[in-house]
PDB file of C-alpha atoms in Angstrom:
ATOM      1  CA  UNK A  15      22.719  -2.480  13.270  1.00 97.00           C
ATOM      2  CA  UNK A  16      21.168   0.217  11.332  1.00 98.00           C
ATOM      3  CA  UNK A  17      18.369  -0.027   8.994  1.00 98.00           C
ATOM      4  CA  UNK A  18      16.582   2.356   7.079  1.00 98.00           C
ATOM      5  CA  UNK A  19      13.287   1.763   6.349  1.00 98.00           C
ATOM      6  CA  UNK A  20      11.827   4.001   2.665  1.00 98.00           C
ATOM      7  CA  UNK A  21       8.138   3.824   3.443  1.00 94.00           C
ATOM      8  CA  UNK A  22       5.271   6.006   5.031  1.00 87.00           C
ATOM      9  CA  UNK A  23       4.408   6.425   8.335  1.00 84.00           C
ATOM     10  CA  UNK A  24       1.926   3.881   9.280  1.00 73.00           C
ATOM     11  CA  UNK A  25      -1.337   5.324   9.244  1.00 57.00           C
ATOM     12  CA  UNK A  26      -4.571   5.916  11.604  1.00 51.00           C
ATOM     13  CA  UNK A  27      -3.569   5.986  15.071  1.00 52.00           C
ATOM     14  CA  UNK A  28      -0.352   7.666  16.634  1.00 58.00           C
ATOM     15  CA  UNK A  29       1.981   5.162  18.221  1.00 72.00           C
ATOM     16  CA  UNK A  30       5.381   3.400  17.407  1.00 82.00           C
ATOM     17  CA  UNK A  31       5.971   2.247  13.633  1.00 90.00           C
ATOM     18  CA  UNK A  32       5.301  -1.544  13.627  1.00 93.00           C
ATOM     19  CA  UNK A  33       8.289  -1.885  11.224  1.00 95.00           C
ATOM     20  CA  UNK A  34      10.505  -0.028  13.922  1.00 96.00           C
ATOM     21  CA  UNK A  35       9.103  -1.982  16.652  1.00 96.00           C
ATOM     22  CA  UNK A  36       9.867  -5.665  14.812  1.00 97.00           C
ATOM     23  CA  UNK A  37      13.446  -4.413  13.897  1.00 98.00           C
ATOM     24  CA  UNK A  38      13.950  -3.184  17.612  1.00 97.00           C
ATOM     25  CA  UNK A  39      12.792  -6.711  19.064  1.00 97.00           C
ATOM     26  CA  UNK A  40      15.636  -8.310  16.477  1.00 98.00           C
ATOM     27  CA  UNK A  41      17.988  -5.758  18.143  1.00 97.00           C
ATOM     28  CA  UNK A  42      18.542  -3.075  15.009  1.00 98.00           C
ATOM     29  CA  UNK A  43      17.609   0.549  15.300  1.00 97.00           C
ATOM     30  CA  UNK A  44      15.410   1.006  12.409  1.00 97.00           C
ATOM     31  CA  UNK A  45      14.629   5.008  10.890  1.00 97.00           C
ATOM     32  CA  UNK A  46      11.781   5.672   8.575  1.00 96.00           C
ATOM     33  CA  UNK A  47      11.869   8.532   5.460  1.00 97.00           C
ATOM     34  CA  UNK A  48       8.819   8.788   3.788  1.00 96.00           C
ATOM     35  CA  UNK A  49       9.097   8.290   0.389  1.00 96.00           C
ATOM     36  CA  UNK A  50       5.910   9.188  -1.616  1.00 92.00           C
ATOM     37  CA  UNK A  51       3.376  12.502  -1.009  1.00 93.00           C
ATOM     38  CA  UNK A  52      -0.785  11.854  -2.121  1.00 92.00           C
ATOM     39  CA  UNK A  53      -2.863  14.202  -3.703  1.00 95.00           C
ATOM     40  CA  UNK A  54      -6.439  13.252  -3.111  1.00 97.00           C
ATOM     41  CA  UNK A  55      -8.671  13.701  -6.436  1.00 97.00           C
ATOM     42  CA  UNK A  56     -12.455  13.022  -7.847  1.00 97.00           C
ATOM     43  CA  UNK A  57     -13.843  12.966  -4.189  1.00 97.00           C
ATOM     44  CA  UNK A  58     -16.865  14.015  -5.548  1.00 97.00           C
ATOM     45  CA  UNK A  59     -17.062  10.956  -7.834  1.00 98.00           C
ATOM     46  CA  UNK A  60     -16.009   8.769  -5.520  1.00 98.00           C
ATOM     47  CA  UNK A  61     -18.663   9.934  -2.479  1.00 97.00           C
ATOM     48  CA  UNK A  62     -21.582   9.324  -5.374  1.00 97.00           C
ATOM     49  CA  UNK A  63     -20.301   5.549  -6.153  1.00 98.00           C
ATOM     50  CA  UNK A  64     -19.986   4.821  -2.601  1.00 98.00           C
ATOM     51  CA  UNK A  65     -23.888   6.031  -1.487  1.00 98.00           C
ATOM     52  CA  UNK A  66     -24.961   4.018  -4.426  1.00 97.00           C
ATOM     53  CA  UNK A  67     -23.821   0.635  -3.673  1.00 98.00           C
ATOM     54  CA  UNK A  68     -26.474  -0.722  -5.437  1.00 97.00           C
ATOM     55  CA  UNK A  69     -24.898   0.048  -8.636  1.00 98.00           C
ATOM     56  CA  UNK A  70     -21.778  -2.048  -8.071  1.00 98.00           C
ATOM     57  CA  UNK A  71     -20.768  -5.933  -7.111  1.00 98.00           C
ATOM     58  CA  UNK A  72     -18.318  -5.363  -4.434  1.00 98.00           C
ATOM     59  CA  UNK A  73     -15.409  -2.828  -3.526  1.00 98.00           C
ATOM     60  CA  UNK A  74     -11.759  -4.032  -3.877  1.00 98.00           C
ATOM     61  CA  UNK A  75      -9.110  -1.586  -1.757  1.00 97.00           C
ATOM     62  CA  UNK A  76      -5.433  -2.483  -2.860  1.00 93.00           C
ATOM     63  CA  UNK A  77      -3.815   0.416  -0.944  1.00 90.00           C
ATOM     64  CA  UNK A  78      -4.123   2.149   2.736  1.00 91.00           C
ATOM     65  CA  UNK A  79      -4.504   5.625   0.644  1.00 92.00           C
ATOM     66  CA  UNK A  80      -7.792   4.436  -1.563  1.00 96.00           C
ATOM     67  CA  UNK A  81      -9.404   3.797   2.046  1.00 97.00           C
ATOM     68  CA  UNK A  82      -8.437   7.089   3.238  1.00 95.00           C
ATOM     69  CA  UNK A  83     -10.283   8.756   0.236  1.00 97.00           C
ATOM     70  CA  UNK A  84     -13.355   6.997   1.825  1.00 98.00           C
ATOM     71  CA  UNK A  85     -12.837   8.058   5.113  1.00 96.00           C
ATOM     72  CA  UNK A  86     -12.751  11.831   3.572  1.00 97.00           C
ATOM     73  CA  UNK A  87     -15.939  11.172   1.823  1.00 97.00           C
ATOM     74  CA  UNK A  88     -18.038  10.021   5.118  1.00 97.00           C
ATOM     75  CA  UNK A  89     -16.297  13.387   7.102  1.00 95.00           C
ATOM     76  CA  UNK A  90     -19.517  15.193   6.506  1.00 93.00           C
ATOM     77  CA  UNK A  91     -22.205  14.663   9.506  1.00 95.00           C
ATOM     78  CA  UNK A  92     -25.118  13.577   7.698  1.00 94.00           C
ATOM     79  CA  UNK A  93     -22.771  11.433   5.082  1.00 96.00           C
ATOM     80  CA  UNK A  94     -21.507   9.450   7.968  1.00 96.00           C
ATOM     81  CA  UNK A  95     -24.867   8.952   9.090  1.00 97.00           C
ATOM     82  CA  UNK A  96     -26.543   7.704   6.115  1.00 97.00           C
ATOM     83  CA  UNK A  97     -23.003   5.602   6.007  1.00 98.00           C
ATOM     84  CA  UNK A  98     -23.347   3.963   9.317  1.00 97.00           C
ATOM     85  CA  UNK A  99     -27.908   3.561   8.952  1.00 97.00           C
ATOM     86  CA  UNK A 100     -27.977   1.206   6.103  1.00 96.00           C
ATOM     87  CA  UNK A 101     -25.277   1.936   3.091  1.00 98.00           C
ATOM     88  CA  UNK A 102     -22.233   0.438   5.117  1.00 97.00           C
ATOM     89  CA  UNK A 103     -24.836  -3.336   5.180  1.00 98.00           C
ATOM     90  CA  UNK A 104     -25.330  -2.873   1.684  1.00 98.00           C
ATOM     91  CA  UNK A 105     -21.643  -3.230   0.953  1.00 98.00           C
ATOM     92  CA  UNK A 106     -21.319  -5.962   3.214  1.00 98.00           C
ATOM     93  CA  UNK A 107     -23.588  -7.961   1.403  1.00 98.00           C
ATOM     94  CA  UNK A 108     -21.439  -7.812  -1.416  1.00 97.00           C
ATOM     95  CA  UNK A 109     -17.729  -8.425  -1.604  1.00 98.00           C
ATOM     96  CA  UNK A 110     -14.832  -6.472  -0.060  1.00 98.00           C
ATOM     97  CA  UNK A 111     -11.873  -7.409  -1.352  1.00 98.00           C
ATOM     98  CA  UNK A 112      -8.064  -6.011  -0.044  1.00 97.00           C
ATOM     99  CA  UNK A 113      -4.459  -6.647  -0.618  1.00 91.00           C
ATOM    100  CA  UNK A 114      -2.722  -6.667   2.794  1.00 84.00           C
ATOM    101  CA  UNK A 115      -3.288  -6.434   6.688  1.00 85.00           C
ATOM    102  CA  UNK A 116      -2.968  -2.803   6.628  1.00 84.00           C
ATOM    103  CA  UNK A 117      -5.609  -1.981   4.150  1.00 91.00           C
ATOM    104  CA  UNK A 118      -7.633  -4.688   5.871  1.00 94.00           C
ATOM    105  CA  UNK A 119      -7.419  -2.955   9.291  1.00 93.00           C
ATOM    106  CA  UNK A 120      -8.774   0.359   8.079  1.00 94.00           C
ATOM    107  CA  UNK A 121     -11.323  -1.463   5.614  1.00 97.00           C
ATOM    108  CA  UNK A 122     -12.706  -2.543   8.978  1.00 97.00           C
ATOM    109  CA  UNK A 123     -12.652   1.172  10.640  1.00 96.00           C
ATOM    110  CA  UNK A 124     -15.021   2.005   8.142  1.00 97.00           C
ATOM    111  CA  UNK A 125     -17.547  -0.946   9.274  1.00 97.00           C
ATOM    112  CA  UNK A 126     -17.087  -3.112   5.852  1.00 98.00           C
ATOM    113  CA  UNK A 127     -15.896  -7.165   6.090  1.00 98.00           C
ATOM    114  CA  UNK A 128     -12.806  -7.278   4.315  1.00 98.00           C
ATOM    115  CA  UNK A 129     -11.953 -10.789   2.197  1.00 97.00           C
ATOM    116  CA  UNK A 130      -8.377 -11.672   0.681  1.00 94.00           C
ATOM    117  CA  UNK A 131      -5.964  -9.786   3.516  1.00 92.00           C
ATOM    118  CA  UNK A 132      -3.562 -12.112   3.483  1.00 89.00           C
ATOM    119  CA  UNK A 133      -3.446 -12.988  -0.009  1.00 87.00           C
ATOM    120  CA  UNK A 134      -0.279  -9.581  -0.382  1.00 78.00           C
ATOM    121  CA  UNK A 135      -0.478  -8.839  -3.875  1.00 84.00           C
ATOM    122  CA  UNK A 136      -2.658  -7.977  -6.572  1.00 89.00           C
ATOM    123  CA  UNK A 137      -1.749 -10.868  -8.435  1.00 91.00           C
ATOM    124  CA  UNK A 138      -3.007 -13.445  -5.966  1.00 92.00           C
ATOM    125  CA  UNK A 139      -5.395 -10.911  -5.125  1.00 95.00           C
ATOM    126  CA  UNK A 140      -7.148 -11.623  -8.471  1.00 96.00           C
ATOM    127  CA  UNK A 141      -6.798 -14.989  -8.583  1.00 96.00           C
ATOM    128  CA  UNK A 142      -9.335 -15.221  -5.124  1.00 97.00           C
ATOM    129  CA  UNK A 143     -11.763 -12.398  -7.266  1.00 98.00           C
ATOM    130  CA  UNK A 144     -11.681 -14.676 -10.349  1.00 97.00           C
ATOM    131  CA  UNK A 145     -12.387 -17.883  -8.404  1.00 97.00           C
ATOM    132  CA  UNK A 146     -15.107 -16.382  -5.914  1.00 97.00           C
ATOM    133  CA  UNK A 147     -16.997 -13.661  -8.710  1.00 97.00           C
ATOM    134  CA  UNK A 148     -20.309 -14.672 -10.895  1.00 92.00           C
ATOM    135  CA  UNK A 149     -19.455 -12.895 -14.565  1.00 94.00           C
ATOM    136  CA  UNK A 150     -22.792 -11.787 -14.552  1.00 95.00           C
ATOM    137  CA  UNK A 151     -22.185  -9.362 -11.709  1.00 95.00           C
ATOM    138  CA  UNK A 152     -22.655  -5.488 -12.035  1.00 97.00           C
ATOM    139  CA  UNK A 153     -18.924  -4.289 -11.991  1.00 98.00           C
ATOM    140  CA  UNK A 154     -16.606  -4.311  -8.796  1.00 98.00           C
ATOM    141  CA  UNK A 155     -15.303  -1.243  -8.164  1.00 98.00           C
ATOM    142  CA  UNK A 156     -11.542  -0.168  -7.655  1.00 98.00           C
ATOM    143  CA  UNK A 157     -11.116   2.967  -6.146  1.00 98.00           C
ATOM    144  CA  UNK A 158      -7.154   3.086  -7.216  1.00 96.00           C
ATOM    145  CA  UNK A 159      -3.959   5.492  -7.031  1.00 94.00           C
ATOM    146  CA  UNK A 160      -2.503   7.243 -10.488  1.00 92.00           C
ATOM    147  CA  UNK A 161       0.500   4.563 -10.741  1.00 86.00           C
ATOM    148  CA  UNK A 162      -1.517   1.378  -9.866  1.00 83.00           C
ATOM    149  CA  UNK A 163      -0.195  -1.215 -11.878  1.00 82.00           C
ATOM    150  CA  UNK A 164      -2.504  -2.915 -14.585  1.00 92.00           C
ATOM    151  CA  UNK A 165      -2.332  -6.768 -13.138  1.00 92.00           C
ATOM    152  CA  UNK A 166      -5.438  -6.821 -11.245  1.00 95.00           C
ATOM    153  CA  UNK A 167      -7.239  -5.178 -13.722  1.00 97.00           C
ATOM    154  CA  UNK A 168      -5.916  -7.049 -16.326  1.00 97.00           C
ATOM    155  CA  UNK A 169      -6.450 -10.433 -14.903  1.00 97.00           C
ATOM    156  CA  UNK A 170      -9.607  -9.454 -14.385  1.00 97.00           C
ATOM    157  CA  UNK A 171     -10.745  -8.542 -17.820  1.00 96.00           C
ATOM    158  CA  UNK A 172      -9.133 -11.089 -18.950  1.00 97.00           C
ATOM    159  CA  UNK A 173     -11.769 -13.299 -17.151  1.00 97.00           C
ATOM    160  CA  UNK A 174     -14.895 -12.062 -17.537  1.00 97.00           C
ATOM    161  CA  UNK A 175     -14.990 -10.169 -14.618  1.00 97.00           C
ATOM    162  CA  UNK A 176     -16.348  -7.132 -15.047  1.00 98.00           C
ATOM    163  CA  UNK A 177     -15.096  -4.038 -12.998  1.00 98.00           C
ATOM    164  CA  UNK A 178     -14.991  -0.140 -13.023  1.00 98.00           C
ATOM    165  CA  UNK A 179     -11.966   1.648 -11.431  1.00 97.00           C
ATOM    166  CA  UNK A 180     -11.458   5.593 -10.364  1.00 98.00           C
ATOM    167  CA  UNK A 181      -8.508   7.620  -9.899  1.00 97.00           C
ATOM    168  CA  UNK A 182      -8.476   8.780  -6.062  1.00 98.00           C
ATOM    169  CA  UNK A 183      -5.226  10.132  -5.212  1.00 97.00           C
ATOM    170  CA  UNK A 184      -2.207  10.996  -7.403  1.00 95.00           C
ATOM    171  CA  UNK A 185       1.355  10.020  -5.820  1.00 91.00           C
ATOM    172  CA  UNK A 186       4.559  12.274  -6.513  1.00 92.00           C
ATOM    173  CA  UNK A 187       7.881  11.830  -4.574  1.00 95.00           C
ATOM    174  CA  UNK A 188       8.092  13.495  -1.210  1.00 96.00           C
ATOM    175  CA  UNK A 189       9.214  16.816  -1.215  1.00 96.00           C
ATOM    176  CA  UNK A 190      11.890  16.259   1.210  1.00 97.00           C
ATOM    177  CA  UNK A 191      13.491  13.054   0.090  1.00 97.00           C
ATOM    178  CA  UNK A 192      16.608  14.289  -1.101  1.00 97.00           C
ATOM    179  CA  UNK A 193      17.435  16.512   1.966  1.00 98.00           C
ATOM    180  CA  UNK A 194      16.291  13.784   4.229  1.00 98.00           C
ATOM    181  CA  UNK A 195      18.321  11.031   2.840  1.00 98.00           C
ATOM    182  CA  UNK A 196      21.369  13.105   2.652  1.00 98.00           C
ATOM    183  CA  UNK A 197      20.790  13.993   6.457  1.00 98.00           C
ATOM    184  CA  UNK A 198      20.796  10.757   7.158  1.00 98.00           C
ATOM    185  CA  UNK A 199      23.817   9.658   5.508  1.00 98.00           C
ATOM    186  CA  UNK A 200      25.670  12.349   6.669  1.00 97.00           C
ATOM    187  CA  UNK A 201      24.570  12.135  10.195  1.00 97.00           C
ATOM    188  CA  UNK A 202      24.662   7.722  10.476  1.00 96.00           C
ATOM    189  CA  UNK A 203      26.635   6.848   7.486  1.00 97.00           C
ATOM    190  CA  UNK A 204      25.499   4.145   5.032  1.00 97.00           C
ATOM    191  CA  UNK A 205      23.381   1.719   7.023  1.00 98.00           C
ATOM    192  CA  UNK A 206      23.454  -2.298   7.359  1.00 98.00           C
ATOM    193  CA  UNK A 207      20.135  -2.633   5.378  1.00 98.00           C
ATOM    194  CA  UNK A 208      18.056  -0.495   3.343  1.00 98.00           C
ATOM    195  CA  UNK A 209      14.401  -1.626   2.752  1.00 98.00           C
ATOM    196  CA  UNK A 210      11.809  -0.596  -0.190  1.00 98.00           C
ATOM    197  CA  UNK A 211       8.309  -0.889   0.199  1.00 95.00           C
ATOM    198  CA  UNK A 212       7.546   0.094  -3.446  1.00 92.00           C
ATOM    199  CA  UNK A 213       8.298  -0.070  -7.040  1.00 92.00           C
ATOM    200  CA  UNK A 214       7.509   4.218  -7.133  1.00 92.00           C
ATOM    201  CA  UNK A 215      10.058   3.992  -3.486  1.00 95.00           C
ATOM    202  CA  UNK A 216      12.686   2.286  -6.150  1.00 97.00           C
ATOM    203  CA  UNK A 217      11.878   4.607  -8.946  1.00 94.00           C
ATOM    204  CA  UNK A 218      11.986   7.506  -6.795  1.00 95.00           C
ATOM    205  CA  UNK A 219      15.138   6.812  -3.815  1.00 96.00           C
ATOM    206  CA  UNK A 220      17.396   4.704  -6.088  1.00 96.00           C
ATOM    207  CA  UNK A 221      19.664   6.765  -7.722  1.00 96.00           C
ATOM    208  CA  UNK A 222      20.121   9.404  -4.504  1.00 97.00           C
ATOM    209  CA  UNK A 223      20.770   5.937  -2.088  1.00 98.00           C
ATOM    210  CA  UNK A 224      23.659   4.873  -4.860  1.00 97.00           C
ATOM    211  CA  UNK A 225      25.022   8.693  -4.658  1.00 97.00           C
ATOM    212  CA  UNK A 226      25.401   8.890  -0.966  1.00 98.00           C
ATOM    213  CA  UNK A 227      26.461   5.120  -0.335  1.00 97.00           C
ATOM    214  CA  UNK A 228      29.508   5.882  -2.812  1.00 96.00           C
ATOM    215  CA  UNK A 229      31.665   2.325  -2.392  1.00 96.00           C
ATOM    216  CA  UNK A 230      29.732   1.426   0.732  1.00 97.00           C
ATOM    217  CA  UNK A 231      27.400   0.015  -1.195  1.00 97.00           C
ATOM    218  CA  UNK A 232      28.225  -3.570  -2.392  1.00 96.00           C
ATOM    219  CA  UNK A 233      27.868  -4.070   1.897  1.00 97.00           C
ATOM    220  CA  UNK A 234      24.597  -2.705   2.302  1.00 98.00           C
ATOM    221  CA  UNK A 235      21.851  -5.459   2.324  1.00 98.00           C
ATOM    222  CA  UNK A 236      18.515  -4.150   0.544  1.00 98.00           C
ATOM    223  CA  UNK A 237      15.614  -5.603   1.565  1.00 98.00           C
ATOM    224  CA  UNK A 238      11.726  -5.666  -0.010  1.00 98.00           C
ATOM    225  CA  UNK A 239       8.723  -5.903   0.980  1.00 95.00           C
ATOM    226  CA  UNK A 240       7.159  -8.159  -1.714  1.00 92.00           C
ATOM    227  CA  UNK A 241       7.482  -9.866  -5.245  1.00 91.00           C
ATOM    228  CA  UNK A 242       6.380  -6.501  -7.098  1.00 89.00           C
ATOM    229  CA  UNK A 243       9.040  -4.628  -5.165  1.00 95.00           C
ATOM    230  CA  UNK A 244      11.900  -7.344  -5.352  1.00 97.00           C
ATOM    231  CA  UNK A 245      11.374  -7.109  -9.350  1.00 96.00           C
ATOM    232  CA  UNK A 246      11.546  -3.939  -9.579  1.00 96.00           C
ATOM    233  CA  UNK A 247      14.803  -3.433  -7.630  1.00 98.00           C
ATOM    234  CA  UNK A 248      16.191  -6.403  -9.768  1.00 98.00           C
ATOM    235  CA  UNK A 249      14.926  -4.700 -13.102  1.00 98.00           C
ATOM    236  CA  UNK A 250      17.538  -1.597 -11.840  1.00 97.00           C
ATOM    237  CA  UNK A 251      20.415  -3.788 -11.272  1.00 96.00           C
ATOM    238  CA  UNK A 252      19.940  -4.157  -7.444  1.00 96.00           C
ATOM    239  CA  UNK A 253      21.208  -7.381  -5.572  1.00 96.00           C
ATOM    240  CA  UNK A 254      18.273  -7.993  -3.090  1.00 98.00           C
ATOM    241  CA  UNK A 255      19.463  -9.720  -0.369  1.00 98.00           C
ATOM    242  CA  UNK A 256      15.956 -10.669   1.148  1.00 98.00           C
ATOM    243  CA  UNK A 257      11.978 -10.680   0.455  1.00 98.00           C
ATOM    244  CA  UNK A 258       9.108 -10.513   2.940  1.00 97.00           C
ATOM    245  CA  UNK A 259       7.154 -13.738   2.761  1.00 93.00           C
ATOM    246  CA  UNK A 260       4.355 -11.594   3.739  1.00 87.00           C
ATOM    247  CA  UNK A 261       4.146  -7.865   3.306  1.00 87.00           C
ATOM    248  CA  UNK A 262       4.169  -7.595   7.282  1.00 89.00           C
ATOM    249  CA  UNK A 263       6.612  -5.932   9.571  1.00 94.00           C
ATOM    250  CA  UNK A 264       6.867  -9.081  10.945  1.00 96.00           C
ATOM    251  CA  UNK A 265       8.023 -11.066   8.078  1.00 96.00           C
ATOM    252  CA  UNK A 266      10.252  -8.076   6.823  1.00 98.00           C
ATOM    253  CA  UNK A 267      12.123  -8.221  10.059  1.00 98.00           C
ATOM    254  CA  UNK A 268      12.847 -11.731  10.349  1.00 98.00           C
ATOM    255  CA  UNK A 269      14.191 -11.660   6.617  1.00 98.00           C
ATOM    256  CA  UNK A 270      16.568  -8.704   7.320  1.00 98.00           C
ATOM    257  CA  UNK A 271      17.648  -9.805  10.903  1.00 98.00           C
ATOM    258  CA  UNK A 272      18.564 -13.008   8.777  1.00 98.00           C
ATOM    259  CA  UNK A 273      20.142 -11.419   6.075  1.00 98.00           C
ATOM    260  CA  UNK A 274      22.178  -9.803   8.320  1.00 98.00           C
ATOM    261  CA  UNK A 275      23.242 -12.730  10.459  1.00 96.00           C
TER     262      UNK A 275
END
């Protein structure tokens, strides 16, 4: 059957989706349309926290994008040098915290021990800060996206913990959404299962996927990724038909092969 996956293309290396891949193995031909386009901002800032770890308690990455505004701050020779002689071990010797096995992955490209990848949201994220952190630490800092949600650092304040966050990259809808959903529909038709990997994918695909589905789409199955993204489908009237226990393609696959038993 066919499923269309809203969500970016995985990033770092070239090389089948792993969403696609999982889908294939449960025998459904999955398509991707990217969603979301990143604006990367306050690079400068960012490059001066990073080379003075010092100043900080730990790093927490919730998103693959806030580790790619790291990766653009080490691009310069000597940067990467200094990085890799002694400012990468003074990070380690502090916390590293990360929502998710993606994040996690490239947290390690960059030579820093990541803690908490399999805890999937910020919520539970926070919970493993709040039980782990001294509240006498120098702040943890969050380099974050412009629509981050406020639970991490709410939780966090909330408890003591004290921690000091930074715009890195602004997220808009993908220029091409539109055209590229309506391509698809007109070229497939309405698929078996639709999956969102984001409360901005909801906010932004939503009311286009209703347009084009027309009275196809009490059948189609919509599937998320997590909690966060199963609410916020709920919140606009969605029937979800499945949730990842984990945000992995694994997990996602085995919920919407099931779903569509």
């Amino acid at each position: 059957m066919q499923v269309l996956l809203l969500k970016e293309p995985r990033d770092g290396e070239s090389g089948p989706d792993p969403y696609i891949q999982e889908l294939a193995s449960h025998g459904h031909k999955a398509t991707l349309i990217p969603v979301l386009s990143f604006k990367f901002v306050s690079l400068n800032n960012l490059s001066d926290k990073l080379f003075q770890p010092e100043k900080h308690g730990g790093l927490i990455f919730s998103s693959p994008r806030a580790v790619e505004a790291v990766k653009m701050c080490l691009e310069a020779e000597e940067r990467r040098e200094e990085w890799n002689s002694s400012v990468k071990e003074k990070w380690n010797s502090k916390s590293i915290y990360v929502v998710g096995r993606a994040t996690a992955a490239l947290v390690r490209n960059l030579g820093l021990n990541p803690l908490g990848e399999d805890t999937g949201t910020a919520d539970v994220l926070s919970r493993l800060i709040i039980e782990r952190e001294d509240r006498n630490i120098p702040p943890l800092f969050f380099p974050c996206g412009s629509m981050k949600r406020e639970v991490l650092p709410t939780a966090l304040r909330e408890n003591g913990v004290p921690l000091e966050t930074l715009t890195v990259y602004q997220t808009a809808e993908h220029p091409d959404l539109e055209k590229n959903l309506k391509n698809y529909f007109t070229e497939q038709g309405a698929p078996a299962s639709i999956a969102f990997f984001s409360p901005s994918g909801v906010k932004f695909c939503l009311e286009v996927v209703r347009r084009l589905s027309g009275e196809e789409l009490p059948q189609i199955k919509f599937a998320a990724i997590g909690p966060t993204t199963q609410d916020a489908m709920i919140a606009e009237g969605l029937c979800v038909s499945c949730t990842a226990e984990q945000p992995t393609a694994e997990h996602l696959a085995a919920a919407i092969a099931k779903s569509l038993q």
